[in-house]
Each structure stands twice: as structure tokens, then as C-alpha cells.
Amino acid sequence: MRLRAARFHEAEVLSELCRRSKASWGYDAAFMAASAASLRVEFEAIERGRVFVAEDEAGELLGVASYEWLQATGAAELDLLFVAPGVMRKGVGRALLDRVVAAVTAARARRLVILADPNAAGFYRRYGAAYLCDAPSDAIPGRTLPLFSLELASGAGSGSSRSYA
Ligand SMILES: CC(C)(COP(=O)(O)OP(=O)(O)OC[C@H]1O[C@@H](n2cnc3c(N)ncnc32)[C@H](O)[C@@H]1OP(=O)(O)O)[C@@H](O)C(=O)NCCC(=O)NCCS
């Protein structure tokens, strides 16, 4: 597995990967339609170097992650983290999150906040993120999601070098 910055022409195929990945939890069509806007990889984020992809030796895309800055807080937010359904639980998600953590740590973020899908909460706990509270979903009115924080100054994060097999 290789990690690299996303390329402009990949925005749509990566957005499609996000939708497939999200749908793997069994959400229905109405939920997926309501979530569509929040599952898009934006050109601007690619341009700013905030989108990373994982690919295999053949160049097949295995997952995508991106982040944003939360204004005036010194914190970054994980925007997207989606692994292709066929390669989940093989270390791709952790490797992509390691890449985001490295990028925001290099840019001196104090913490990375994560508004998580409830099905992914165990993954973030395993990574070392702390649960803060339930917070409103950006995409679905009335839905709440677990909010996590990864404190970067304390060196949290797995730092794992485990690779996709
Ligand atoms: C959540 C997700 C990103 C995790 O990526 P992944 O590549 O499957 O996870 P990894 O193989 O890197 O797992 C790292 C560790 O977390 C654990 N883990 C992974 N997914 C987990 C889950 N859903 N619940 C509990 N633990 C989980 C793994 O067992 C592994 O543990 P280990 O260190 O003991 O080996 C991926 O399953 C995914 O894309 N899901 C669908 C979309 C989604 O919900 N994304 C998150 C949006 S907030």
C-alpha cells in the first residue's frame, strides 16, 4: 500500500468511494441521499493538499482521508475517512489517519477532532481518540454522532507502521 496526495481528476471517483464505504454500514437510500453532500471530495481540499489516498501496487484506490482547520481554535477536524469495502480491517484506515495526524501535527494543530459515524467509534477509540460528547450531525437533522478528540501535543495516535496485506 502507498499513501499520496489526491489528484484533481480523482475527485469524483473518490467521492464515489466515500459513498460505497458509508453504505457498507447498511444505511438506506434515503439516508444516503441526505448524506451525499457530506461525502464529496472537494477540489479545493485537493488543491490545498488536505486530501490523501491509499492505493495498492496496481494503483487501485483503497481509501481516502481529508481534514479541515477549525478557525481560531488551533484544532483541525477530520473531514473524511473512508476505506473501500473490500479492504476494511487491513490497516488502511489507520494508515490514512496516521497520514492526517502527521500533516496536522506538522502544521502545529493541538488536536484533531472527529465527528464519527457511530459504527466507526470503536476504530477511533482503538486509535487513541477520547470520546467528548454526542454532537449534531452536519448532514442529517436531528441525528447525533459521537465527537472524539485526538490530543496531538501529548503524542496520541498509534504511530503504527502496520501495512496493508
Ligand atoms: C472506520 C474505517 C475507516 C476503519 O478503517 P479500517 O481500514 O477498516 O480499519 P483498520 O484495519 O485500520 O483498523 C485499525 C484497528 O481498529 C479496529 N477497528 C477497525 N474498525 C473498527 C470498528 N468499526 N469498530 C471497532 N474496531 C475497529 C481494527 O480491528 C484494528 O484494531 P487492531 O489495532 O487491534 O488491529 C473503515 O471501516 C470505514 O471506512 N468504514 C466505513 C466508513 C466510515 O464509517 N468511515 C468513518 C467516518 S467517521
Coordinates of C-alpha atoms and ligand atoms in Angstrom, one line a residue:
M1 CA 0.0 0.0 0.0
R2 CA 1.1 3.5 -0.8
L3 CA -0.1 6.8 0.6
R4 CA -0.1 10.0 -1.5
A5 CA -1.9 13.3 -2.1
A6 CA -5.1 13.1 -4.1
R7 CA -5.1 14.4 -7.7
F8 CA -7.7 16.7 -9.1
H9 CA -9.1 14.2 -11.7
E10 CA -9.8 11.7 -8.8
A11 CA -12.4 13.9 -7.0
E12 CA -15.4 12.1 -8.4
V13 CA -14.0 8.6 -8.1
L14 CA -13.0 9.3 -4.5
S15 CA -16.5 10.7 -3.8
E16 CA -17.9 7.5 -5.1
L17 CA -15.6 5.5 -2.9
C18 CA -16.9 7.5 0.1
R19 CA -20.5 6.7 -0.8
R20 CA -19.8 3.0 -1.2
S21 CA -17.8 2.9 2.0
K22 CA -20.5 4.7 4.0
A23 CA -23.2 2.5 2.5
S24 CA -21.4 -0.6 3.8
W25 CA -22.9 0.0 7.2
G26 CA -26.3 -0.8 5.7
Y27 CA -27.8 2.7 5.5
D28 CA -30.9 3.0 3.3
A29 CA -31.3 5.1 0.1
A30 CA -33.0 8.0 1.9
F31 CA -30.1 8.3 4.4
M32 CA -27.5 8.0 1.6
A33 CA -29.2 10.7 -0.4
A34 CA -29.4 13.0 2.6
S35 CA -25.7 12.3 3.3
A36 CA -24.5 12.8 -0.3
A37 CA -23.2 16.4 0.2
S38 CA -21.1 15.4 3.2
L39 CA -19.5 12.6 1.3
R40 CA -18.0 14.7 -1.5
V41 CA -14.3 15.2 -2.0
E42 CA -13.9 18.9 -2.9
F43 CA -11.5 20.2 -5.5
E44 CA -10.5 23.0 -3.1
A45 CA -9.4 20.5 -0.4
I46 CA -7.3 18.6 -3.0
E47 CA -5.8 21.9 -4.1
R48 CA -4.8 22.8 -0.5
G49 CA -3.1 19.4 -0.1
R50 CA -5.6 18.2 2.5
V51 CA -6.7 15.0 0.8
F52 CA -4.7 11.8 1.0
V53 CA -5.4 8.5 -0.7
A54 CA -4.2 5.0 -0.1
E55 CA -3.6 2.8 -3.2
D56 CA -2.3 -0.7 -3.9
E57 CA 0.6 -1.6 -6.1
A58 CA -1.6 -1.7 -9.1
G59 CA -2.8 1.9 -8.4
E60 CA -6.3 0.8 -7.2
L61 CA -7.7 3.3 -4.7
L62 CA -8.2 1.7 -1.3
G63 CA -9.3 4.7 0.8
V64 CA -9.3 8.4 1.2
A65 CA -8.9 10.9 4.1
S66 CA -9.1 14.6 4.4
Y67 CA -9.0 17.3 7.0
E68 CA -10.0 20.9 7.6
W69 CA -8.9 23.7 10.0
L70 CA -11.3 24.9 12.6
Q71 CA -10.9 28.6 12.6
A72 CA -9.2 30.3 15.6
T73 CA -9.1 27.1 17.7
G74 CA -5.7 25.6 16.9
A75 CA -7.6 22.4 16.0
A76 CA -8.1 20.5 12.9
E77 CA -11.1 18.4 12.1
L78 CA -11.1 15.0 10.3
D79 CA -13.4 15.7 7.3
L80 CA -13.4 12.3 5.5
L81 CA -12.0 8.9 6.3
F82 CA -13.4 6.2 4.0
V83 CA -11.9 2.8 3.2
A84 CA -13.2 0.7 0.2
P85 CA -15.5 -2.0 1.5
G86 CA -13.3 -4.9 0.1
V87 CA -10.2 -3.9 2.1
M88 CA -11.6 -2.9 5.5
R89 CA -9.8 -4.2 8.6
K90 CA -6.5 -4.5 6.9
G91 CA -4.8 -1.3 8.3
V92 CA -5.8 1.1 5.5
G93 CA -7.9 3.3 7.8
R94 CA -5.2 3.5 10.5
A95 CA -2.5 4.3 7.8
L96 CA -4.7 7.1 6.4
L97 CA -5.4 8.5 9.9
D98 CA -1.7 8.4 10.6
R99 CA -1.1 10.5 7.5
V100 CA -3.6 13.1 8.5
V101 CA -2.2 13.2 12.0
A102 CA 1.3 13.7 10.6
A103 CA 0.1 16.6 8.4
V104 CA -1.8 18.5 11.0
T105 CA 0.9 17.9 13.7
A106 CA 3.5 19.3 11.2
A107 CA 1.2 22.3 10.9
R108 CA 1.1 22.6 14.7
A109 CA -2.5 21.6 15.4
R110 CA -3.1 20.9 19.0
R111 CA -5.8 18.4 18.4
L112 CA -7.7 16.6 15.8
V113 CA -11.5 16.5 16.3
I114 CA -13.6 13.8 14.8
L115 CA -17.3 13.7 14.4
A116 CA -17.6 9.9 13.9
D117 CA -20.1 7.6 12.3
P118 CA -21.3 5.5 15.3
N119 CA -20.2 2.3 13.6
A120 CA -16.7 3.7 13.4
A121 CA -16.5 4.7 17.1
G122 CA -14.5 1.6 18.1
F123 CA -11.9 2.3 15.4
Y124 CA -11.3 5.8 16.8
R125 CA -11.2 4.5 20.4
R126 CA -8.7 1.9 19.3
Y127 CA -6.6 4.6 17.7
G128 CA -6.4 6.5 21.0
A129 CA -9.0 9.2 20.5
A130 CA -11.1 10.3 23.5
Y131 CA -14.9 10.5 23.4
L132 CA -16.1 14.0 24.2
C133 CA -19.8 14.1 23.8
D134 CA -22.6 13.5 21.3
A135 CA -22.9 16.3 18.8
P136 CA -25.3 17.1 15.9
S137 CA -24.7 15.6 12.5
D138 CA -23.9 18.1 9.8
A139 CA -25.8 16.0 7.3
I140 CA -29.0 14.6 9.0
P141 CA -31.2 17.0 11.0
G142 CA -31.9 15.5 14.5
R143 CA -29.2 12.9 14.3
T144 CA -26.3 13.0 16.9
L145 CA -22.9 11.5 16.4
P146 CA -20.1 10.7 18.8
L147 CA -17.5 13.5 18.9
F148 CA -13.9 12.4 19.5
S149 CA -10.7 14.3 20.1
L150 CA -7.1 13.2 19.5
E151 CA -4.7 15.3 21.5
L152 CA -1.6 15.8 19.4
A153 CA 0.7 17.6 21.8
S154 CA 0.6 14.6 24.1
G155 CA 1.7 12.3 21.2
A156 CA -1.5 10.4 21.0
G157 CA -2.1 8.2 18.0
S158 CA -0.9 4.7 17.2
G159 CA 2.1 5.7 15.1
S160 CA 1.6 2.3 13.7
S161 CA 3.6 1.2 10.7
R162 CA 1.4 -1.9 10.1
S163 CA 0.9 -2.3 6.4
Y164 CA -1.9 -3.5 4.2
A165 CA -1.6 -7.2 3.4
Ligands
LIG1 C1 -13.9 3.0 10.1 C2 -12.9 2.7 9.0 C3 -12.3 4.0 8.4 C4 -11.7 1.9 9.6 O1 -10.8 1.6 8.6 P1 -10.2 0.1 8.5 O2 -9.1 0.1 7.5 O3 -11.3 -0.8 8.3 O4 -9.5 -0.1 10.0 P2 -8.1 -0.7 10.3 O5 -7.9 -2.0 9.7 O6 -7.0 0.4 10.1 O7 -8.3 -0.9 11.9 C5 -7.4 -0.4 12.9 C6 -7.8 -1.0 14.2 O8 -9.2 -0.6 14.5 C7 -10.0 -1.7 14.7 N1 -11.3 -1.4 14.0 C8 -11.5 -1.1 12.7 N2 -12.8 -0.8 12.5 C9 -13.4 -0.9 13.7 C10 -14.7 -0.8 14.1 N3 -15.7 -0.4 13.2 N4 -15.0 -1.0 15.4 C11 -14.1 -1.3 16.3 N5 -12.8 -1.5 16.0 C12 -12.4 -1.3 14.7 C13 -9.3 -2.8 13.9 O9 -9.7 -4.1 14.4 C14 -7.9 -2.5 14.2 O10 -7.6 -3.0 15.5 P3 -6.1 -3.6 15.9 O11 -5.2 -2.4 16.1 O12 -6.4 -4.4 17.2 O13 -5.7 -4.5 14.8 C15 -13.5 1.9 7.9 O14 -14.1 0.7 8.4 C16 -14.5 2.6 7.0 O15 -14.2 3.3 6.1 N6 -15.8 2.4 7.4 C17 -17.0 2.9 6.6 C18 -17.0 4.4 6.5 C19 -16.9 5.1 7.8 O16 -17.7 5.0 8.7 N7 -15.9 6.0 8.0 C20 -15.6 6.8 9.1 C21 -16.4 8.0 9.1 S1 -16.3 8.9 10.6

